[in-house]
XYZ file of C-alpha atoms in Angstrom:
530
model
C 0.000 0.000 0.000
C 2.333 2.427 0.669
C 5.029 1.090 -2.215
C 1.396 1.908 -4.680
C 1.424 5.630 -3.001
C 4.839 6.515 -3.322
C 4.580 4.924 -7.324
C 1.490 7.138 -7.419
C 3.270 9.993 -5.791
C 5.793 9.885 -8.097
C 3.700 9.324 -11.429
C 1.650 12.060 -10.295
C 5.080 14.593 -9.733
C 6.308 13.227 -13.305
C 2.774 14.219 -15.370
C 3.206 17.650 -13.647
C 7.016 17.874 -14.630
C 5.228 17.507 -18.710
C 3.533 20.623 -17.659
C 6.206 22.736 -16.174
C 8.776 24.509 -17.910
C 10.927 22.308 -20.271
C 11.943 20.602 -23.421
C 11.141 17.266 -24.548
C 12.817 15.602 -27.251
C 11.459 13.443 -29.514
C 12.898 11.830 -33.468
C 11.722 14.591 -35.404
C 10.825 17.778 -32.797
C 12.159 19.732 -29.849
C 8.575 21.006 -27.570
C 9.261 23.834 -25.534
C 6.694 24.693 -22.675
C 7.455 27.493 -21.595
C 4.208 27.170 -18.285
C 3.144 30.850 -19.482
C 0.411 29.450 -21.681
C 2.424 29.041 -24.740
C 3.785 25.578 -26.024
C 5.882 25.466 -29.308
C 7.090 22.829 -31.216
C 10.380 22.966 -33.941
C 11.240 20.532 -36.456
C 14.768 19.069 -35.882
C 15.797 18.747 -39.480
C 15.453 22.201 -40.551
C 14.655 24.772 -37.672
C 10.934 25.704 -38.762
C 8.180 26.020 -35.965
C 5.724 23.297 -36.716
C 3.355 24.036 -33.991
C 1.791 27.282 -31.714
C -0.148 26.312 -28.991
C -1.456 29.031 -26.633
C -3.693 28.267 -23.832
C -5.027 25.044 -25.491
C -5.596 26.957 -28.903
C -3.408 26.011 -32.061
C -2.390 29.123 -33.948
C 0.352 27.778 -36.233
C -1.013 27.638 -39.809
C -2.221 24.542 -41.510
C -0.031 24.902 -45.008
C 3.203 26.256 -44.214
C 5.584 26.111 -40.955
C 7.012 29.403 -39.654
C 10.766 30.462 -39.556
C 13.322 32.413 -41.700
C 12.068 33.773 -44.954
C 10.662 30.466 -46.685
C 12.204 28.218 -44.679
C 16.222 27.944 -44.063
C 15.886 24.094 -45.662
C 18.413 21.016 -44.176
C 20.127 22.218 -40.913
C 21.792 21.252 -37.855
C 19.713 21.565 -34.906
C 20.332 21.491 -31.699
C 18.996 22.475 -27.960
C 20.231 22.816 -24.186
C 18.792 24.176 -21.587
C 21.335 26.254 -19.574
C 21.449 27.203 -15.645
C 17.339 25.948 -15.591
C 16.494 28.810 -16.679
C 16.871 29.444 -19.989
C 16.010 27.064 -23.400
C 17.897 27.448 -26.512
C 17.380 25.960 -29.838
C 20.253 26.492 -32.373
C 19.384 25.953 -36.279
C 22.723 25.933 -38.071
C 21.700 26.293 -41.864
C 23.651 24.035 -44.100
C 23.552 26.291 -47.376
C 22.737 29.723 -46.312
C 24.823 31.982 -44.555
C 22.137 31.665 -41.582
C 22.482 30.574 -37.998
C 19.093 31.052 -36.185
C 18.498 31.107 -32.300
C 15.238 30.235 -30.391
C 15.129 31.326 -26.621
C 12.665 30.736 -23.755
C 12.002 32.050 -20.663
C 9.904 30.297 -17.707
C 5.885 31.623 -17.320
C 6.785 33.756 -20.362
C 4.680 33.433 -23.263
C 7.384 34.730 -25.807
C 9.687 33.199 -28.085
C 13.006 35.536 -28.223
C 14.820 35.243 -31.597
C 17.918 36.157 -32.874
C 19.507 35.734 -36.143
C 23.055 35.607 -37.333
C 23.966 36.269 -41.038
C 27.798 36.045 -42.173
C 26.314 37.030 -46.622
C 23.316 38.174 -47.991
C 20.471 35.327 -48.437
C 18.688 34.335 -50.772
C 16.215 35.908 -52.831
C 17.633 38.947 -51.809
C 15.494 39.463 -48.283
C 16.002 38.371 -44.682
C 12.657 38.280 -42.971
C 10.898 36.275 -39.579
C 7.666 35.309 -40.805
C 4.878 33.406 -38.107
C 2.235 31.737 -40.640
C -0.662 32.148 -38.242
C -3.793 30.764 -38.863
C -6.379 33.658 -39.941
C -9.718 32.410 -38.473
C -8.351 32.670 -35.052
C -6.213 36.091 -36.054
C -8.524 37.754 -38.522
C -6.840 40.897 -38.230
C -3.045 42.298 -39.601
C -1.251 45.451 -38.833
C -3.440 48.339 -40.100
C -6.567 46.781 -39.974
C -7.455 45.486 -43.519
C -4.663 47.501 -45.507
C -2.906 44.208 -46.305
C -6.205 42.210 -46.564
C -6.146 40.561 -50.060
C -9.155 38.024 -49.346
C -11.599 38.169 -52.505
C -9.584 40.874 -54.387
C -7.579 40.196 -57.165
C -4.226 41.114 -58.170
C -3.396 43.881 -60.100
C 0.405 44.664 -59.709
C 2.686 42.327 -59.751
C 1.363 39.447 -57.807
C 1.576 41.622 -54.781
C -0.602 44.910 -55.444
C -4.729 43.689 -55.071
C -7.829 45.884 -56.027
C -11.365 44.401 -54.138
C -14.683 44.900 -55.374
C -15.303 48.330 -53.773
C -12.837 50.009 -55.577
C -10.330 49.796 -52.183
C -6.609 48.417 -52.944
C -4.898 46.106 -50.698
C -1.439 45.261 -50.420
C 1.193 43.890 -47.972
C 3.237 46.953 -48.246
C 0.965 49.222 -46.860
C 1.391 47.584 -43.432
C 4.735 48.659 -43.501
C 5.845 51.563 -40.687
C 9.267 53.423 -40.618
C 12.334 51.542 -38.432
C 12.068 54.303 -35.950
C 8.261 53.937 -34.865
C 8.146 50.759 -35.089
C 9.762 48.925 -32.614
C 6.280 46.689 -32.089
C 3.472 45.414 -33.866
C 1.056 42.399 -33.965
C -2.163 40.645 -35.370
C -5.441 39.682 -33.043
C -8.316 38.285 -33.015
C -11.055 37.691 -30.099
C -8.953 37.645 -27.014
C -5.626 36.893 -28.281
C -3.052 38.683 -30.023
C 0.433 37.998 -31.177
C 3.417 40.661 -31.343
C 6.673 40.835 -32.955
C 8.884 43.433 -30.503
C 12.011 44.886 -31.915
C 13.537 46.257 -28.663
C 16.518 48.870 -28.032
C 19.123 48.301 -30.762
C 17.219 45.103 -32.573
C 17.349 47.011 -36.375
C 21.633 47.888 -35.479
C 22.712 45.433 -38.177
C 19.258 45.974 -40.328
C 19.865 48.715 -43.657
C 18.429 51.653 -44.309
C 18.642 53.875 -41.446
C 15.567 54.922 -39.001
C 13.156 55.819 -42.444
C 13.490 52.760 -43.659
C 9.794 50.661 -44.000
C 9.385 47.013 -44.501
C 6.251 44.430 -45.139
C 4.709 43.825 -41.047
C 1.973 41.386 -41.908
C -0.846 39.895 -44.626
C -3.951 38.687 -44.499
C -4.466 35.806 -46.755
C -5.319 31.899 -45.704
C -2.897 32.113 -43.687
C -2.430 35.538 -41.371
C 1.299 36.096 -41.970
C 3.705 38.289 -39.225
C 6.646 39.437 -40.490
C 9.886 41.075 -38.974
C 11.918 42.467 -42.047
C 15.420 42.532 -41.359
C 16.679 43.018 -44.945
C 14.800 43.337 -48.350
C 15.294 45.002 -51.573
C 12.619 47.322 -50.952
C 13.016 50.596 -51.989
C 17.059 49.367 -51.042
C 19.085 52.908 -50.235
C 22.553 51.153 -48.999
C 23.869 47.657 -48.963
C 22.915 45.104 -46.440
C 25.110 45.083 -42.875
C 25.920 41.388 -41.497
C 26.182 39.729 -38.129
C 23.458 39.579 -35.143
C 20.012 40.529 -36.030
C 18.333 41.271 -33.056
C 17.160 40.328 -30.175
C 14.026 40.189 -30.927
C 10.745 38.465 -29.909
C 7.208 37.214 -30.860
C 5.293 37.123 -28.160
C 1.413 35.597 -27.315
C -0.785 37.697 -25.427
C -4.247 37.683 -24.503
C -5.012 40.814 -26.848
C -3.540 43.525 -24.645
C -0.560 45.321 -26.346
C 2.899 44.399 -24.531
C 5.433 46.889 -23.611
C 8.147 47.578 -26.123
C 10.928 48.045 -24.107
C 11.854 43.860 -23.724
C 14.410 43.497 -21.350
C 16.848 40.704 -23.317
C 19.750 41.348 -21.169
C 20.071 37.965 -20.379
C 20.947 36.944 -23.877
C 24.978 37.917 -21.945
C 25.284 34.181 -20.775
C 23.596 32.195 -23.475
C 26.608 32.243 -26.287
C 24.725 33.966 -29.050
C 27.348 34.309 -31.792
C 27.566 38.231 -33.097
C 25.641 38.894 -29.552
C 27.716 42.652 -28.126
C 27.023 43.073 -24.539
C 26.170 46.516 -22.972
C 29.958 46.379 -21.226
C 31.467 46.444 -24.393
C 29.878 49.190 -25.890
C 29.467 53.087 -25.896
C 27.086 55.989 -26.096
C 26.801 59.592 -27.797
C 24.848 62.511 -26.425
C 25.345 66.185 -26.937
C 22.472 68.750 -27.944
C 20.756 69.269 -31.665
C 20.316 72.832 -32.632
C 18.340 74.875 -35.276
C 15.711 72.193 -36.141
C 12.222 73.960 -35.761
C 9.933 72.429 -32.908
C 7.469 72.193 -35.626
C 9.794 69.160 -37.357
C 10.606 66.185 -35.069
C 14.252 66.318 -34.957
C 16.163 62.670 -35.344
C 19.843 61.694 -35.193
C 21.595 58.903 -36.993
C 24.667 57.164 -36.821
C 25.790 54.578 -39.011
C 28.931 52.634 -40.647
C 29.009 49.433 -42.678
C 28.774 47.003 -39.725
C 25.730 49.206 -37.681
C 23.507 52.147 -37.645
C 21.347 53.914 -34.880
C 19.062 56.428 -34.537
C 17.173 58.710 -31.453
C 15.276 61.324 -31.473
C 15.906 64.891 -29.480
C 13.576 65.886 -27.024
C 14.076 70.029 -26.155
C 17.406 70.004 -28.152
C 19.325 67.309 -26.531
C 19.836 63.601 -27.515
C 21.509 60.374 -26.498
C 22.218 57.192 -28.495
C 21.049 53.611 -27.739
C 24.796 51.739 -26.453
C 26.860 51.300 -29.964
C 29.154 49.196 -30.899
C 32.453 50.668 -30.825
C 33.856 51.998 -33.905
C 33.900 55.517 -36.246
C 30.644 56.620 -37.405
C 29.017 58.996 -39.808
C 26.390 61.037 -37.515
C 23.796 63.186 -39.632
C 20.877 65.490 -38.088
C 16.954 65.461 -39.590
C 14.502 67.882 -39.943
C 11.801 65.478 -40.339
C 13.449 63.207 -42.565
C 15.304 66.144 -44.278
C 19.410 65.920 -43.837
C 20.474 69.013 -42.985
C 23.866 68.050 -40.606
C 26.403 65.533 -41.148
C 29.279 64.979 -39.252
C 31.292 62.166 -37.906
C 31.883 60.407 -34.299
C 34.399 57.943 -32.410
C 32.073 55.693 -29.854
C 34.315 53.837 -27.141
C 33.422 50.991 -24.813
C 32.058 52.213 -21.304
C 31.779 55.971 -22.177
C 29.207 58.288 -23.307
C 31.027 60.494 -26.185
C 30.021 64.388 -26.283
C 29.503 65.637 -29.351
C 26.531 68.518 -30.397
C 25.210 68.817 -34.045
C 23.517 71.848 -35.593
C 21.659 72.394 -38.511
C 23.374 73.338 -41.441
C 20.267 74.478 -43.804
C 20.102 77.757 -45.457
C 17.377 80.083 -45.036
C 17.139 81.909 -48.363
C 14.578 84.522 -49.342
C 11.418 82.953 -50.751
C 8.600 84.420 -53.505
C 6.523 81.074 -52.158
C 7.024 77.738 -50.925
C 4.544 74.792 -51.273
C 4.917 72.203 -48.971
C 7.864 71.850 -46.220
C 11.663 70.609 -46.892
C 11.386 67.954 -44.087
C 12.115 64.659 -46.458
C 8.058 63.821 -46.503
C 5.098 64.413 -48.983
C 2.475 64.115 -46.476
C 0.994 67.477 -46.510
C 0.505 67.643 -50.212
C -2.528 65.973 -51.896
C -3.153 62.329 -51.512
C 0.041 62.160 -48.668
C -2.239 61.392 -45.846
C -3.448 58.187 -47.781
C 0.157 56.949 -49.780
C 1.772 54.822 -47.356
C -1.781 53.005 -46.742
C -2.899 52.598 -50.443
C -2.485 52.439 -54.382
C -2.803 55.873 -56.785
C -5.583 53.839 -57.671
C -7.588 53.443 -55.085
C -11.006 54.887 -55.254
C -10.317 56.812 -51.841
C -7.693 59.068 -53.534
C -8.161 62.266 -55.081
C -7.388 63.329 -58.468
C -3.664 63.677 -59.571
C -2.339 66.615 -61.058
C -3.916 69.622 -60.827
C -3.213 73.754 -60.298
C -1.989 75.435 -56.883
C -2.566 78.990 -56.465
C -0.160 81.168 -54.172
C -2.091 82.654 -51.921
C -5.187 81.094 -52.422
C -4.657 77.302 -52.185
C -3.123 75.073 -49.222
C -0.616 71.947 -49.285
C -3.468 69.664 -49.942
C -4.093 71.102 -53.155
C -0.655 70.244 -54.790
C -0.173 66.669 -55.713
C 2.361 64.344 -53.379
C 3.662 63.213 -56.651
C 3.948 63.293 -60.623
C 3.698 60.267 -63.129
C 5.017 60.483 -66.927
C 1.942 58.711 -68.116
C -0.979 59.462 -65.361
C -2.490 62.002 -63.729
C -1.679 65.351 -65.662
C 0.860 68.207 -64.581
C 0.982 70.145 -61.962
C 0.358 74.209 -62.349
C 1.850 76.793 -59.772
C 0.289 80.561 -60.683
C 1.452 82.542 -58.754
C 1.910 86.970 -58.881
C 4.985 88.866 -59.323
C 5.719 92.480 -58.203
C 8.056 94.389 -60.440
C 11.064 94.025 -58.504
C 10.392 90.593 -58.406
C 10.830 90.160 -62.139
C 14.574 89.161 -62.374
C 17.063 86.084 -62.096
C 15.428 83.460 -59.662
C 15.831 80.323 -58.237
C 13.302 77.487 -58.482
C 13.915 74.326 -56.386
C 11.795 71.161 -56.344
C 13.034 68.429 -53.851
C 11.936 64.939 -53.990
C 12.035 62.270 -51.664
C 11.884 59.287 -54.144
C 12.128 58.408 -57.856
C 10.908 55.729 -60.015
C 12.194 54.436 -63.411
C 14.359 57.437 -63.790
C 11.660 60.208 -63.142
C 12.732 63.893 -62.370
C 11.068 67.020 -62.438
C 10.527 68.659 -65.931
C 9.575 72.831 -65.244
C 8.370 75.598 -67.248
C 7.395 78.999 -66.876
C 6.697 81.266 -70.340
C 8.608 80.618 -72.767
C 11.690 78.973 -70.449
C 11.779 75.297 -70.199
C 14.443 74.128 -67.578
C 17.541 72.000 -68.303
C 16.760 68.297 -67.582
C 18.646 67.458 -64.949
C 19.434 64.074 -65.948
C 17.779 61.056 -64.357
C 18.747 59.833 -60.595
C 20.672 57.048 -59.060
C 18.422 53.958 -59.416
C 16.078 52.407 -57.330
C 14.898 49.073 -58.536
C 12.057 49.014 -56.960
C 8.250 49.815 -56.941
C 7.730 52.567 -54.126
C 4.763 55.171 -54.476
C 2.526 52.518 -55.984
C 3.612 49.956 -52.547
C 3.420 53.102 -49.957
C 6.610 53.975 -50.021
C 8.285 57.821 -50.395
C 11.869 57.781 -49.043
C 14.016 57.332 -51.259
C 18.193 58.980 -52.151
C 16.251 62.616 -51.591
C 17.215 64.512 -54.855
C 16.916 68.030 -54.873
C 17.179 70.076 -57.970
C 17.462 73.629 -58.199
C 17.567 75.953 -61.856
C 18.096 79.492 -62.508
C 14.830 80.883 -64.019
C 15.906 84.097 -66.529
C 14.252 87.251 -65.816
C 12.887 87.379 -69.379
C 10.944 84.095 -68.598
C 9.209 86.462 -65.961
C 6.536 89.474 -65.704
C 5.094 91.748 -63.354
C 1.585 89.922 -62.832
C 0.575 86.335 -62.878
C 3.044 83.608 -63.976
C 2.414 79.898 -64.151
C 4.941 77.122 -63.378
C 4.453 73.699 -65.213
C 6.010 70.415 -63.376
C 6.027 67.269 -65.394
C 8.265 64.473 -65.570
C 11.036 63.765 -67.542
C 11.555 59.461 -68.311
C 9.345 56.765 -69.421
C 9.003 54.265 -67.790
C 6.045 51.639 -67.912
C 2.154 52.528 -67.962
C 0.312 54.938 -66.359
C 1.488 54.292 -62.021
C 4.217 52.571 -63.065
C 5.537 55.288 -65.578
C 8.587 57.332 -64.559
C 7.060 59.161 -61.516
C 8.800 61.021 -58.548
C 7.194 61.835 -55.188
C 7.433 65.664 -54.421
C 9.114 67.271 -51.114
C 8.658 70.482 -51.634
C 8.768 73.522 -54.661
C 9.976 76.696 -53.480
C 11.026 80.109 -55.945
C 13.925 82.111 -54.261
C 13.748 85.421 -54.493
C 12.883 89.241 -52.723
C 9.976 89.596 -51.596
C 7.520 92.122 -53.342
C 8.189 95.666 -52.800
């Protein structure tokens, strides 16, 4: 009787053990439970999750596993749990230059990633992506922006119109590197986040402007964490340690972005910099107006960083060591750019000021902050296609004086949409050599700004560095940030009303996908009327 107690006893103690933080191992799987509701499964031959089991619910998809871009195919995988605290899976890939870590945490419903890359990966992106399944998470970043159930492609195999007129596409879920350092898909009481805390996007490319695909609604409801695309690609891709980062199950309330993953020091995460070993900037950031937000950037070819500055004074996230190129924004506007030395353990001094002239103006439409979203149609870009049956016209006229930002198209196409008109008045000692300027923030298939006032046509200014790569059509606007200025000849001008033509120089492909640049600002230097 009391042998069949103690047998009992035990058994009992064992089936709770299943249930308590800890990994099982079986031929084909490693099952993590992490006892904060959330139960995941990986596949030992190539590193995908199989399975996503949160408080007795199943949320991986049914057609696809989840893991690095499509899968990172035959690998070596391994797992240890270290000091009883911690579980790690390892998944060495055998023919991509990609090592990818799995972490757990007791009564912690998050799976903390990170991801080492020694070459750039195949097809030319490094993304997490969850495959969730979409009855149970009905709803992606943005609400129904990327949302392409019953619509049907229009552009590209990515670009979807629906029924009512609306356009969908996985783009538009997209948010700039600086804002977004969390975002998620729900559904009735459950939600699930990817968190991309403190210096997560340091070995990412693009700098803090940078936007990238965050989820899409399909069968399946896919999460994404972009590390590296060719989207709208401005400098070449950085390798090493992606992350930390996390994806983490919650019961629909939004998490706290600020993911403590100092414990990641003791766990032998290769490319992994602890805070001991590196270094901070601060100093102040002068002559931005209060009406811009005001961001600093540092980067180099192994890292970049960004912060904002909050009543003229900024500090860094912790670096890693090394020489950097440090440039000031108004907006997204570059209007400082210096350089920096960041050492281990100390917080380097070093102020930035703004660097912009402030020339005499006739009129200005728009602001010279890197962004189109005052002008017409801005507010909507980044969330839809020039299509969609929410925009308003293209083209059109602008009248100094009388019209406001939202009258003046956000951008120009070759082969849709019209020009855009400027009138605007003279007084007689106006009439003489001025300056026109037009500043874009991206360019597609070549497109630049064409101009004409009278009988003067402007100089083409030749077309841009490349982008290869749909933007204003996918939500995007940042781009390399030309700015082109030309000398407009007095006998172009009159006392009275004049009217500046912009059009675009290049080709390009039909209609939205003709040569087309996206419009910062147009300004004409000169005195002001006497």
């Amino acid at each position: 009787m009391f042998a069949t107690s103690i047998i009992l006893s035990l058994a009992l103690l064992a089936e709770g053990a299943l249930a308590a933080f800890g990994l099982t191992t079986s031929s084909n799987r490693y099952k993590v439970d992490t006892n904060g509701g959330l139960v995941f499964e990986v596949n030992r031959a190539n590193g995908d999750i199989t399975s996503l089991l949160f408080n007795g619910v199943e949320y991986q998809g049914t057609s696809k596993a989840s893991g690095i871009n499509s899968g990172l195919g035959t690998s070596q995988v391994s797992a240890e749990t270290i000091n009883n605290k911690y579980i790690k899976i390892t998944a060495k890939a055998s023919s991509l230059p990609v090592t990818h870590y799995y972490i757990a945490k007791p009564d912690d419903s998050t799976i903390y990633m990170a991801t080492y890359i020694t070459g750039e990966v195949d097809p030319g992106e490094l993304r997490w992506l969850a495959r969730l399944r979409q009855g149970v998470l009905p709803t992606g970043v943005h609400g129904d922006v990327g949302n392409t159930i019953g619509c049907t492609a229009f552009e590209g195999k990515d670009t979807f119109r629906c029924t009512n007129g609306q356009t969908r596409c996985k783009m538009y879920t997209s948010d700039r590197f600086i804002d977004d350092q969390i975002h998620g898909v729900s559904g009735s009481n459950v939600a699930v986040w990817m968190i991309m805390p403190g210096t997560a996007y340091e070995t990412s490319a693009g700098g803090p402007f940078m936007r990238d695909i965050n989820s899409q609604t399909g069968s399946d409801q896919e999460l994404y964490w972009y590390m590296n695309s060719g989207h709208v690609r401005t400098e070449p891709w950085r390798f090493g340690l992606m992350g930390p980062y996390a994806m983490r199950f919650t019961k629909g309330d939004e998490p706290s972005a600020e993911l403590d993953t100092s414990f990641f020091d003791g766990l032998s995460i290769q490319g992994y910099v602890p805070a001991n070993q590196r270094g901070t900037v601060s100093g102040s950031a002068s002559g931005v107006s209060s009406e811009f937000e005001t961001v600093v950037h540092w980067y180099n070819d192994k890292a970049q960083y960004w912060a904002g500055a909050s009543n003229g004074s900024f500090k860094s996230p912790l670096m890693k060591t090394g020489s950097y190129t440090m440039k000031l924004y108004k907006g997204e506007y570059e209007v400082a750019k210096d350089t920096v030395a960041v050492t281990a353990g100390s917080d380097t001094k070093k102020d930035i000021a703004s660097t912009e002239p402030n020339p005499s103006i006739v009129w200005r439409i728009g602001n010279f902050d890197g962004k189109p979203l005052e002008l017409k149609n801005g507010d909507k870009i980044e969330r839809m296609h020039p299509t969609d049956t929410r925009m308003s016209s293209w083209g059109g006229a602008y009248t100094v004086g009388q019209s406001t930002a939202r009258d003046f198209p956000m951008a120009l196409f070759s082969k849709a949409g019209g020009t855009a008109k400027v009138n605007f008045n003279l007084a007689s000692n106006q009439v003489r050599d001025l300056t026109l300027r037009v500043g874009t923030t991206l360019s597609f298939k070549g497109g630049r700004p064409s101009v004409a006032i009278g009988s003067w046509t402007g100089k083409d200014p030749g077309a841009p560095t490349l982008i290869d790569s749909r933007g204003v059509t996918r939500g995007a606007y940042r781009g390399y940030g030309e700015v082109y200025t030309w000398t407009v000849p007095a006998s172009a001008l009159k006392a009275g009303q004049n009217t500046l033509t912009l059009g675009v120089y290049g080709s390009g492909d039909s209609e939205y996908l003709s040569a087309n640049y996206i419009i910062d600002a147009v300004e004409l230097q000169g005195p002001a009327a006497s």
